Short mmCIF file of C-alpha atoms in Angstrom, two decimals:
data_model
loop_
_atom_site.label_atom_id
_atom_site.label_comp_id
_atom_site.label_asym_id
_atom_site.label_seq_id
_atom_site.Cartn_x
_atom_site.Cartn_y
_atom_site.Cartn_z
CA UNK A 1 -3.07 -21.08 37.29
CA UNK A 2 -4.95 -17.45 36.24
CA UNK A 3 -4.90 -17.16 32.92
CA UNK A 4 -4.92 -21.16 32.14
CA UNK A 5 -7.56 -23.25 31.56
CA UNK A 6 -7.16 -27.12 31.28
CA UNK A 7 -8.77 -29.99 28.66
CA UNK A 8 -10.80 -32.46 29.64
CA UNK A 9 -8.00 -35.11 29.33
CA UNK A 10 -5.48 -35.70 31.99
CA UNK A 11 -3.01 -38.87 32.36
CA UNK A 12 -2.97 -41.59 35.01
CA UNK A 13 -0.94 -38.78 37.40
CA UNK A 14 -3.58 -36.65 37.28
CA UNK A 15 -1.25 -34.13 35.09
CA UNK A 16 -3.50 -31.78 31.63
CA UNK A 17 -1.91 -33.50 28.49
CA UNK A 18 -2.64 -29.61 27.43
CA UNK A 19 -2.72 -26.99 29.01
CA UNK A 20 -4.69 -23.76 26.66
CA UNK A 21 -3.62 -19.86 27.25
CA UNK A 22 -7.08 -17.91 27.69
CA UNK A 23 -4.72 -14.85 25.67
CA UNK A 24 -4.87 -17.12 22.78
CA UNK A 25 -8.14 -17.60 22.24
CA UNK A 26 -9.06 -13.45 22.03
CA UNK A 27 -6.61 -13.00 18.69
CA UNK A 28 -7.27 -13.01 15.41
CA UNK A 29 -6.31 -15.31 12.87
CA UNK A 30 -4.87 -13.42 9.81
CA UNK A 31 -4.43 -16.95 7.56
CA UNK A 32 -8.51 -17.51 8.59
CA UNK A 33 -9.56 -13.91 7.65
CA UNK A 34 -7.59 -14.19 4.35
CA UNK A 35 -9.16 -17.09 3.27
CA UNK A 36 -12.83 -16.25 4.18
CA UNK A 37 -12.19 -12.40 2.29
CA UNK A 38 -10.99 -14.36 -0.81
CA UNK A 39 -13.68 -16.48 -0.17
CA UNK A 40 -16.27 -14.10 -0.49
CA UNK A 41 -14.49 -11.98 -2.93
CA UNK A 42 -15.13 -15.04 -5.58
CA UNK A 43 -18.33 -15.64 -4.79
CA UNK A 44 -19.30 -12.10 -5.60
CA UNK A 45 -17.70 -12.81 -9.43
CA UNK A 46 -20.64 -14.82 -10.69
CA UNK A 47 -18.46 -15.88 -14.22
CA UNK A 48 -16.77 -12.30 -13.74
CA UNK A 49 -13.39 -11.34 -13.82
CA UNK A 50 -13.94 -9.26 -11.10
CA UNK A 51 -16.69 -8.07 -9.18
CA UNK A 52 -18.11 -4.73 -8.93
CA UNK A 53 -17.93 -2.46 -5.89
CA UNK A 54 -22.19 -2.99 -5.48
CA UNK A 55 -21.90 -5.99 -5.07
CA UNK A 56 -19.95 -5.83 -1.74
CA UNK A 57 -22.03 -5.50 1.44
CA UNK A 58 -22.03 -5.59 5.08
CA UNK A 59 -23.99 -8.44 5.39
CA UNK A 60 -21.75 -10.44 2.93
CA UNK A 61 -18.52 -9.54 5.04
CA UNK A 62 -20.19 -10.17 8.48
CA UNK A 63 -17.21 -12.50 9.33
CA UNK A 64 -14.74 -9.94 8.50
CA UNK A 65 -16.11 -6.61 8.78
CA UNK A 66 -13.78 -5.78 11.37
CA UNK A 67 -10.86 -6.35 9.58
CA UNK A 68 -12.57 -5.04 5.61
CA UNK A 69 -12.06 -1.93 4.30
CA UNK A 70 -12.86 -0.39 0.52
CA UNK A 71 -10.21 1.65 -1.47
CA UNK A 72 -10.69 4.25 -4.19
CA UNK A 73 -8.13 4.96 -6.95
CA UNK A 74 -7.68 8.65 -7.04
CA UNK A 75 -3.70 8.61 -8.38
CA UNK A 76 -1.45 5.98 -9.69
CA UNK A 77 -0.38 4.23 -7.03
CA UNK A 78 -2.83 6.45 -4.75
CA UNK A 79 -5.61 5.18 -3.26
CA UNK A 80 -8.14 6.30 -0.11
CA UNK A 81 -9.90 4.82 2.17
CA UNK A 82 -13.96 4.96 1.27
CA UNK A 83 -14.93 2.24 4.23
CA UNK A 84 -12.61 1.13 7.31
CA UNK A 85 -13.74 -1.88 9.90
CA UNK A 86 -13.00 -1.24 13.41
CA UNK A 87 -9.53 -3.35 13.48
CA UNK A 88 -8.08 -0.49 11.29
CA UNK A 89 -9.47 2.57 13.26
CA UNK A 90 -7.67 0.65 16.81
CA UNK A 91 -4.52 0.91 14.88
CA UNK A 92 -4.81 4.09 13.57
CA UNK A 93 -6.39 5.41 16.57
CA UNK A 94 -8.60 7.75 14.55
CA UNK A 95 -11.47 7.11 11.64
CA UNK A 96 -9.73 5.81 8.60
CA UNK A 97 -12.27 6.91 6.03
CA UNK A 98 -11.11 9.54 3.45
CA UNK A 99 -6.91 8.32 4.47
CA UNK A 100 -4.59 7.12 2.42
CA UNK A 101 -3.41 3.61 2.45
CA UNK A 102 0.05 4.52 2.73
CA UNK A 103 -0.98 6.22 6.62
CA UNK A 104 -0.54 2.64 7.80
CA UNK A 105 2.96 2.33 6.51
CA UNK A 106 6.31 3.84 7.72
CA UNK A 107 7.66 6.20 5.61
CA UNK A 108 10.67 3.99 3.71
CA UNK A 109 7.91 1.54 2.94
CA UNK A 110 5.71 4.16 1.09
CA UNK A 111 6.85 4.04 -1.87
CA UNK A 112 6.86 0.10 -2.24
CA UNK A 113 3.27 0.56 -0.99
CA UNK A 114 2.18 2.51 -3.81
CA UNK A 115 4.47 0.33 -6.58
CA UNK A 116 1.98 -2.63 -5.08
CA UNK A 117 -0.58 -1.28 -4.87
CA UNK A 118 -1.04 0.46 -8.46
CA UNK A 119 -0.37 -3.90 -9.58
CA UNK A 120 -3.64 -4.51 -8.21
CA UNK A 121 -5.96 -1.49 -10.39
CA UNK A 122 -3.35 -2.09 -13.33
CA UNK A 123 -2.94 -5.91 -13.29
CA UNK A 124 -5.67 -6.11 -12.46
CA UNK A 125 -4.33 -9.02 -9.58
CA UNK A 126 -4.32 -10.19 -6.48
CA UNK A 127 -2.00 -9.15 -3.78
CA UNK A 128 -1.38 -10.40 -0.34
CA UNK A 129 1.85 -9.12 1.72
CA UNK A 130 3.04 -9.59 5.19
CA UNK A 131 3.56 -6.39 7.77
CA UNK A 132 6.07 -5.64 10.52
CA UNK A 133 5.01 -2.95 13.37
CA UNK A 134 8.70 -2.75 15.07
CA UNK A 135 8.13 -2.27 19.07
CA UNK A 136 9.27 0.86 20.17
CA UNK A 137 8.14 2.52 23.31
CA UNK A 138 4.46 2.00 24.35
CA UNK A 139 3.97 -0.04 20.99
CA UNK A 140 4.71 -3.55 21.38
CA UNK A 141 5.98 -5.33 18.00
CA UNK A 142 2.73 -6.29 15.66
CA UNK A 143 2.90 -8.60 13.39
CA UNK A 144 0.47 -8.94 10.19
CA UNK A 145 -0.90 -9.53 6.64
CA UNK A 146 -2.72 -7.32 4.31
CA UNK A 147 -4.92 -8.07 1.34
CA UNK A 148 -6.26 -6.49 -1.86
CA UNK A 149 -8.90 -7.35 -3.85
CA UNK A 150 -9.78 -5.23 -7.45
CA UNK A 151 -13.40 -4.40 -8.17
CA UNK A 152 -15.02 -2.21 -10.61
CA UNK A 153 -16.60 0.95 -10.07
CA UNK A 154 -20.13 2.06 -11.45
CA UNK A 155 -18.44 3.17 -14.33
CA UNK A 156 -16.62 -0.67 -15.26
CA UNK A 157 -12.97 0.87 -14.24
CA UNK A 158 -10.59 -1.05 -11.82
CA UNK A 159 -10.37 2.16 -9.44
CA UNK A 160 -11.54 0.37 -6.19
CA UNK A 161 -10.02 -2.12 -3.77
CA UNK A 162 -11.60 -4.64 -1.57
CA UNK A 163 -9.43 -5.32 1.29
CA UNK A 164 -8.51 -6.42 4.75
CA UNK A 165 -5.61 -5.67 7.00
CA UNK A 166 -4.98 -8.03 10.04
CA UNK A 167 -2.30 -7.24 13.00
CA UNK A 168 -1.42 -9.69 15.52
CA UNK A 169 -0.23 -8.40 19.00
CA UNK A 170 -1.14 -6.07 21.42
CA UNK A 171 -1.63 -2.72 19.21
CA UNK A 172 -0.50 -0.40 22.41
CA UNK A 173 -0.31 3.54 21.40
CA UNK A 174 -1.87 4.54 18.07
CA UNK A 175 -0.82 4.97 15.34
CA UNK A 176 0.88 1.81 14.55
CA UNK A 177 2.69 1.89 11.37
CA UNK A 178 4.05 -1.42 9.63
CA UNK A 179 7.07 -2.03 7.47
CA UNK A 180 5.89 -3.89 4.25
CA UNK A 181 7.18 -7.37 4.30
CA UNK A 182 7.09 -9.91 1.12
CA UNK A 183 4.30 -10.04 -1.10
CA UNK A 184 2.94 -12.24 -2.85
CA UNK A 185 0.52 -11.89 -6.14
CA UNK A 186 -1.96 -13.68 -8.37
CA UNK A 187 -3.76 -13.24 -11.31
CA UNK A 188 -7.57 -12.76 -10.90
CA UNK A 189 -7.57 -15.42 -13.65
CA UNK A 190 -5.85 -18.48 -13.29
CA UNK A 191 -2.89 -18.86 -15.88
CA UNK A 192 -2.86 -15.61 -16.22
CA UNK A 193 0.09 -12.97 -16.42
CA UNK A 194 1.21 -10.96 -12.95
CA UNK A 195 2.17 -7.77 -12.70
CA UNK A 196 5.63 -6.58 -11.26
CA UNK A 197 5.63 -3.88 -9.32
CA UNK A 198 7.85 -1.46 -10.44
CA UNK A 199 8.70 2.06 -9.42
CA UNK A 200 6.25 4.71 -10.31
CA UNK A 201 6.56 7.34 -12.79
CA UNK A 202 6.34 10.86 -12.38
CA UNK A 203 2.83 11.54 -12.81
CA UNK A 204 3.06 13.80 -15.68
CA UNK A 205 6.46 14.81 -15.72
CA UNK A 206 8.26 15.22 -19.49
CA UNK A 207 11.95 13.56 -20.17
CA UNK A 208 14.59 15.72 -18.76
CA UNK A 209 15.78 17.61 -22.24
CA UNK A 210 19.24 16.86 -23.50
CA UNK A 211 21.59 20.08 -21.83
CA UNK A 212 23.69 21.94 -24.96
CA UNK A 213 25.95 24.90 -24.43
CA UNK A 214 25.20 27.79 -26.05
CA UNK A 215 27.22 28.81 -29.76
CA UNK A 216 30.35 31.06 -28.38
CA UNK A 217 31.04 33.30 -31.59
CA UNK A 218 34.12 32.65 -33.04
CA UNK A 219 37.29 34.28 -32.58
CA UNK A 220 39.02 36.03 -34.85
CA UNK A 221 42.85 35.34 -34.47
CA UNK A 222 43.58 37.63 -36.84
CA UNK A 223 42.36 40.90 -34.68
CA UNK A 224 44.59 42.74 -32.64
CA UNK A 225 43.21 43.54 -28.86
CA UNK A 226 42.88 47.49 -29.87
CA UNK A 227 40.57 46.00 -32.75
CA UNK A 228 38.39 43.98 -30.34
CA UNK A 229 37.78 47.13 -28.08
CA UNK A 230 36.84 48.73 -31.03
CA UNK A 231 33.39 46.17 -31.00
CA UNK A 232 32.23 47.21 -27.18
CA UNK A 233 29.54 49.67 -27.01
CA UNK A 234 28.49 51.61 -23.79
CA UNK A 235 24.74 51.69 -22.96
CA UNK A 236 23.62 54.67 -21.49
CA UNK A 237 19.81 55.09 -19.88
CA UNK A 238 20.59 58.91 -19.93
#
């Protein structure tokens, strides 16, 4: 049958005992990518908390480099894309580099995004979460997970991300966008305390002052109405 190849075992009938989908074999594994970008994300700690952002090269992420990208902090719960693998830029349908995470996300997810997301530079942690790309027309459904990974800068600050995003599916017409499932988190060390996201602040915005009417002047009961006209004055520009 096209699109069917058979094992090498058959029964007495003559009948596979399996019978393998060629489609299966060209998609990627989000659990294995996961696992081989944590993987390499420890080795790169040498006794460290966490790494820093020179450590990280091509050559290290060979096995994922399609699905990698790098993050910069540049607000809370902001962050761009410095470096995008090829996986990303087929979903996006355009180069990543210089976007902002939350372009992969639909717009009610946003905000979660960004609550997660500022976990990881504040934590700092470890944050995995799975995605939903609903199938609308020309776009069937995706399914996938996403991973971030904190590193230092030059300058010893948690402002950059190592990460991977993998989508399972045909990815049809770009952009695909992806509702953000559950996440999950963990401390970079182990024991240690994890962050809840919670929703952001407003950047630098001041508690709303306390609203108080204005003093009315008093009445004076004992005035008669020909008395109180007697207190208006007429202003003139003449």
């Amino acid at each position: 049958m096209p699109g069917m190849i058979e094992d090498e075992g058959t029964d007495k009938a003559g009948t596979p005992d399996r019978v393998l989908r060629l489609s299966d074999f060209g998609q990627p594994q989000p659990g294995r990518v996961i696992a081989e970008m944590r993987a390499y994300w420890s080795s790169l700690r040498q006794g460290r908390a966490i790494p820093a952002r020179a450590d990280v090269t091509p050559l290290g992420l060979r096995a994922t480099l399609d699905f990698a990208f790098i993050l910069e902090r540049i607000a809370p719960g902001a962050a761009r894309f410095r470096l995008a693998g090829k996986h990303l830029i087929d979903l996006l349908g355009m180069e990543a580099r210089g976007m902002p995470l939350c372009a992969l996300m639909n717009p009610g997810y946003r905000g979660r995004l960004s609550d997660v997301l500022e976990t990881v530079f504040q934590g700092p942690q470890i944050v995995e979460a799975d995605l939903l790309s609903p199938a609308s027309y020309g776009r069937p459904e995706l399914t996938g997970r996403l991973l971030l990974l904190p590193l230092r800068s030059d300058l010893g600050d948690v402002t950059r991300a190592l990460g991977c995003l993998v989508s399972v599916g045909e990815a049809g017409a770009p952009p695909r966008r992806f509702d953000l499932g559950a996440e999950r988190a963990d401390p970079v060390i182990e024991g240690g305390r994890v962050l809840t996201p919670s929703p952001s602040a407003l950047g630098m915005a001041e508690p709303p002052a306390t609203w108080r009417p204005a003093p009315r002047p008093p009445i004076i009961e004992e005035e008669t109405p020909e008395e109180r006209r007697a207190r208006f004055r007429i202003i003139s520009n003449d």
